[in-house]
Short mmCIF file of C-alpha atoms in Angstrom, two decimals:
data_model
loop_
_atom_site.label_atom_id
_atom_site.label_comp_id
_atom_site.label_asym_id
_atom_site.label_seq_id
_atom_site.Cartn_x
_atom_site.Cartn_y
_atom_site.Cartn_z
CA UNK A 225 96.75 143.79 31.38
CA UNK A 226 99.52 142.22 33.76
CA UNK A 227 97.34 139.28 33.87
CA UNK A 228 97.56 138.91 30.37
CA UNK A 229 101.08 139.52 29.99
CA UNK A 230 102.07 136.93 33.22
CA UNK A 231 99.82 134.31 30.98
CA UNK A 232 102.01 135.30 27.97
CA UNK A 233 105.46 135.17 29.32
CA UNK A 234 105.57 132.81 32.27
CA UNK A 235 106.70 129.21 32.46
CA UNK A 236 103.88 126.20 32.52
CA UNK A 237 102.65 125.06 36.18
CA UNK A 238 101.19 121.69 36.31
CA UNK A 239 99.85 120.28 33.32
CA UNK A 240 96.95 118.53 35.02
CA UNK A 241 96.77 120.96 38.32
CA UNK A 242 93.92 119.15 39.87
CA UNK A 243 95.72 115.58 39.20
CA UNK A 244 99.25 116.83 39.54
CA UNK A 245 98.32 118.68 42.87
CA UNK A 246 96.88 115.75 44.52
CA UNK A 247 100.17 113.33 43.41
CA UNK A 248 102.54 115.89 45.19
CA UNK A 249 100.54 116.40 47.97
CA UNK A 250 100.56 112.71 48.86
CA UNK A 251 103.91 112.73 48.70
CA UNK A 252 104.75 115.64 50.80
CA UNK A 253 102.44 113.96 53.17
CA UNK A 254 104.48 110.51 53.02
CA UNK A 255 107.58 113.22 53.51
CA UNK A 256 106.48 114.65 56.98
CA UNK A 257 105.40 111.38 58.20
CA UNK A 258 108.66 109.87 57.18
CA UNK A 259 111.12 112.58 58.53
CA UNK A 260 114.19 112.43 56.38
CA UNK A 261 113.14 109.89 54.04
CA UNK A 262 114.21 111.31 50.09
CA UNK A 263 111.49 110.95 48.22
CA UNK A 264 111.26 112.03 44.39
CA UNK A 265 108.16 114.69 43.03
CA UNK A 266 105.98 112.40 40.73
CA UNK A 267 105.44 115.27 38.64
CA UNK A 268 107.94 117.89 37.44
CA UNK A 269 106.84 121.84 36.48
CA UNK A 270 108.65 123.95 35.19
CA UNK A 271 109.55 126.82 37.61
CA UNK A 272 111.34 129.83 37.02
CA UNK A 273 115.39 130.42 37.88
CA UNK A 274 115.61 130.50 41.02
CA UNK A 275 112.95 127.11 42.11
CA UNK A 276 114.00 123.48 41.69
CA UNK A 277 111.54 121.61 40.38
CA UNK A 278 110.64 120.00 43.90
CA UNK A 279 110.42 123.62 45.51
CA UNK A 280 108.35 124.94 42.28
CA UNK A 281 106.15 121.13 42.69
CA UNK A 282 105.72 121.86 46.47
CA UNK A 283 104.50 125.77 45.72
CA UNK A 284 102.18 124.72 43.30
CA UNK A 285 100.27 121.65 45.61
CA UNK A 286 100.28 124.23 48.67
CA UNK A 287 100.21 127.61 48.07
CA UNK A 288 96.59 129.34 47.14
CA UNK A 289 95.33 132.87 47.52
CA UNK A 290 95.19 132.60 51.30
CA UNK A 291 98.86 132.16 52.36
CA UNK A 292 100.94 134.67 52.49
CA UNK A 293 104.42 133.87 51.16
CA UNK A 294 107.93 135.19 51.66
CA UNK A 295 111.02 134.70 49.70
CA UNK A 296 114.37 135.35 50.30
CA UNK A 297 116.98 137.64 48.34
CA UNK A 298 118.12 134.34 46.13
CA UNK A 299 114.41 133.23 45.39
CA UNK A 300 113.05 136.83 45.01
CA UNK A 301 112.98 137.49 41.28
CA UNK A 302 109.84 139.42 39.16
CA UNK A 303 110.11 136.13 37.47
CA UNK A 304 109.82 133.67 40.34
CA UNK A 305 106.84 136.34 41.52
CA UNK A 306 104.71 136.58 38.30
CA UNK A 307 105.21 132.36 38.54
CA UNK A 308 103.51 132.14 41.95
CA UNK A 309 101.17 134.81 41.29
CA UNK A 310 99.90 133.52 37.86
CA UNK A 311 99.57 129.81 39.28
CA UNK A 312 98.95 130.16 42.95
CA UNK A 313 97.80 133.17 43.47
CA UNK A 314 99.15 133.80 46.62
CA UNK A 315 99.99 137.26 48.37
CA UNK A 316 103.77 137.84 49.12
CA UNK A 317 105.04 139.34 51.89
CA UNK A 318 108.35 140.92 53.20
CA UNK A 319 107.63 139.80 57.33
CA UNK A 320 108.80 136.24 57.68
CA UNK A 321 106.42 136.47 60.59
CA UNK A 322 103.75 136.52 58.58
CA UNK A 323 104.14 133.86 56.62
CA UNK A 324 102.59 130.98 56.12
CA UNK A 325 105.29 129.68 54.10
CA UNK A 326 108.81 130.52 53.08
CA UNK A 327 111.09 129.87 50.07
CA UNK A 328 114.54 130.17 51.18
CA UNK A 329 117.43 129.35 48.54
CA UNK A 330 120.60 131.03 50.98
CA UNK A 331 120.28 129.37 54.24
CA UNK A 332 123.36 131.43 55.42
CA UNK A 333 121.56 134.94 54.94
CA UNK A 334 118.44 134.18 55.72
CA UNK A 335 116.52 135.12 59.20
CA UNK A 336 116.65 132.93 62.07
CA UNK A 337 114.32 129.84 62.51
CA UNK A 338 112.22 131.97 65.11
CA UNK A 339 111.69 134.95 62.97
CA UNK A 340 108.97 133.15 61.16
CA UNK A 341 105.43 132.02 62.04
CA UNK A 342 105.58 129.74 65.42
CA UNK A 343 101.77 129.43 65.70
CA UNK A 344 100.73 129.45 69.87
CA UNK A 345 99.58 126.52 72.21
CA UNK A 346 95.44 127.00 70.73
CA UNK A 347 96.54 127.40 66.98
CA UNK A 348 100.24 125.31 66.57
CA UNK A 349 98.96 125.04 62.93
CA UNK A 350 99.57 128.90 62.31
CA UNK A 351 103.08 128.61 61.49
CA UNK A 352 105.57 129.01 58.89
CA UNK A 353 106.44 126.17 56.25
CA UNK A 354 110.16 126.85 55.45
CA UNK A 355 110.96 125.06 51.62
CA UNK A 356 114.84 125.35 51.72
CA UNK A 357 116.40 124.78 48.54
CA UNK A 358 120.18 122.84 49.02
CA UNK A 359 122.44 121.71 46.61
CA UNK A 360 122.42 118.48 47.11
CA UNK A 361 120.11 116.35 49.92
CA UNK A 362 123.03 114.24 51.19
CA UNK A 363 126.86 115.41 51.63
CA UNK A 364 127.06 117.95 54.39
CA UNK A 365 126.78 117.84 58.09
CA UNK A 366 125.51 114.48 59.37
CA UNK A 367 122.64 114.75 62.15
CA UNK A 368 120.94 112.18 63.60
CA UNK A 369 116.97 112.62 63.82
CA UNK A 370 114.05 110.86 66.33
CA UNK A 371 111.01 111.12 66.78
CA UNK A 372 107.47 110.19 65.41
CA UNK A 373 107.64 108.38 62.05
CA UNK A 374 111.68 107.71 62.42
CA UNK A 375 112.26 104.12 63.65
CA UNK A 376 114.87 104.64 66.02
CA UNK A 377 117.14 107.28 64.61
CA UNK A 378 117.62 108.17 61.29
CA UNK A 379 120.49 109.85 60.10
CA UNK A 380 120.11 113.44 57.18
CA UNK A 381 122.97 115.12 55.45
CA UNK A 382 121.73 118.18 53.05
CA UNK A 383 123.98 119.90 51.49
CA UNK A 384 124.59 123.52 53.09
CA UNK A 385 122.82 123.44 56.73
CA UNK A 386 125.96 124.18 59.71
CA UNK A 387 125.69 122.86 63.00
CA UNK A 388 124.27 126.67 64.48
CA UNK A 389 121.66 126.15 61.73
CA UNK A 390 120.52 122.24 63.46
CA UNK A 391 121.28 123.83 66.81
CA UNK A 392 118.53 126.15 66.32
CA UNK A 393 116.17 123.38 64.26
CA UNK A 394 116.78 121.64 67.74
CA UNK A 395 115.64 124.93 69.70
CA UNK A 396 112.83 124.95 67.62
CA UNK A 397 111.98 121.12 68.19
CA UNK A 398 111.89 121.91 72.05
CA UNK A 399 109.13 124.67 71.89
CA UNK A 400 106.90 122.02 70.41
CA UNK A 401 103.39 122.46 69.21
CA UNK A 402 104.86 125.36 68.46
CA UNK A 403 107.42 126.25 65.32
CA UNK A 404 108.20 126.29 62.26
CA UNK A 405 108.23 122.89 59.65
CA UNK A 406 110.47 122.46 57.31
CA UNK A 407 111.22 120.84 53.72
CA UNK A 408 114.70 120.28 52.18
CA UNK A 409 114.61 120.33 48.45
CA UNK A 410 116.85 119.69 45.71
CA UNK A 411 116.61 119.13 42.23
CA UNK A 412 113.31 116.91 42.32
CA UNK A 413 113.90 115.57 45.47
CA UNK A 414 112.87 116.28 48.66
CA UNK A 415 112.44 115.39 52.59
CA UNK A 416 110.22 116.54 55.25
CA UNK A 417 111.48 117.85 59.37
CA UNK A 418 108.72 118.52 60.94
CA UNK A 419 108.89 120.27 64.50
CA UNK A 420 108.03 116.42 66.03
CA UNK A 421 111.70 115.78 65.21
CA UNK A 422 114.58 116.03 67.45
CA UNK A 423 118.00 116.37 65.91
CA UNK A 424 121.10 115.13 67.94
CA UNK A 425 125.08 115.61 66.31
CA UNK A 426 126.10 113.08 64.81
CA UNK A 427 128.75 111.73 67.00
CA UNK A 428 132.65 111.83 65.31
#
């Protein structure tokens, strides 16, 4: 009956979910390979409060029935639940270090970088995927960013991040294999920081 009644009452997914899945996954792959590059969701859903459309684009192309998902006290709605549940299918959880991914919408109360997944030197893979929603994807802090796929340094501004939160992105860049990725979204935008990255103050 509750399958019925999430069917009834929540907000379309993809329209094409096979198609649709494929076009956001290419670009979320352009997005890690590009660290800090904006790029724009080809296709737009229509997510729950709570969800951009990027973060509600980026669910629906990676989430399935075998990754566990947590959400934080601004994401965390029955709404926002049913959503994933009726498109994705994907069990939630309350341990961040359990998760395979994580939809965060309140940096500033949400648990530290190393609380989630890190994965270990044979299985770096088994680690958390942190979608943080911002306001905005340029405006705030400056850092500077190296690494693979950056051509020298590149230079990323969301909206919301302080400089303990890049400190410990930077922690978490030095225990590479091993850590957590993360994707910035906002409105239907979005960039990639993977671990690969190294993030440096920008200098005043």
């Amino acid at each position: 009956m509750s399958a019925v009644l999430d069917a009834i009452t929540t907000k379309p997914g993809f329209s094409d979910p096979a198609r649709d899945s494929q076009k956001v996954f290419r670009v979320l792959l352009d997005a890690v390979a590009r660290p800090g590059t904006i790029a724009k969701t080809p296709v737009a859903p229509e997510p729950p409060a709570g969800l951009s459309t990027a973060a509600g684009a980026v669910a629906l192309s990676l989430f399935d029935f075998e990754t566990r998902v947590w959400l934080d006290d601004k994401v965390r709605s029955d709404a926002v639940a049913a959503w994933l549940r009726f498109h994705c299918g994907c069990p939630l959880t309350t341990d961040p270090a359990q998760a395979h991914f994580a939809l965060v919408g309140d940096l500033a109360s949400a648990p530290p970088l190393s609380a989630f997944m890190q994965g270990d030197p044979r299985y770096p893979d088994q680690s958390t995927t942190l979608i943080i929603e911002v306001p905005a994807l340029a405006g705030g802090l400056p850092v500077e960013i190296s690494g693979p796929g950056i051509r020298d340094t590149a230079l990323i501004s969301p909206v919301g991040p302080t400089a303990e939160f890049w400190a410990a992105a930077q922690d978490n860049h030095e225990q590479f294999q091993c850590g957590v990725d993360l994707i910035f979204t906002a409105g239907d935008s979005l960039f990639g920081l993977p671990r690969s990255s190294s993030i440096t103050p920008k200098e005043s």
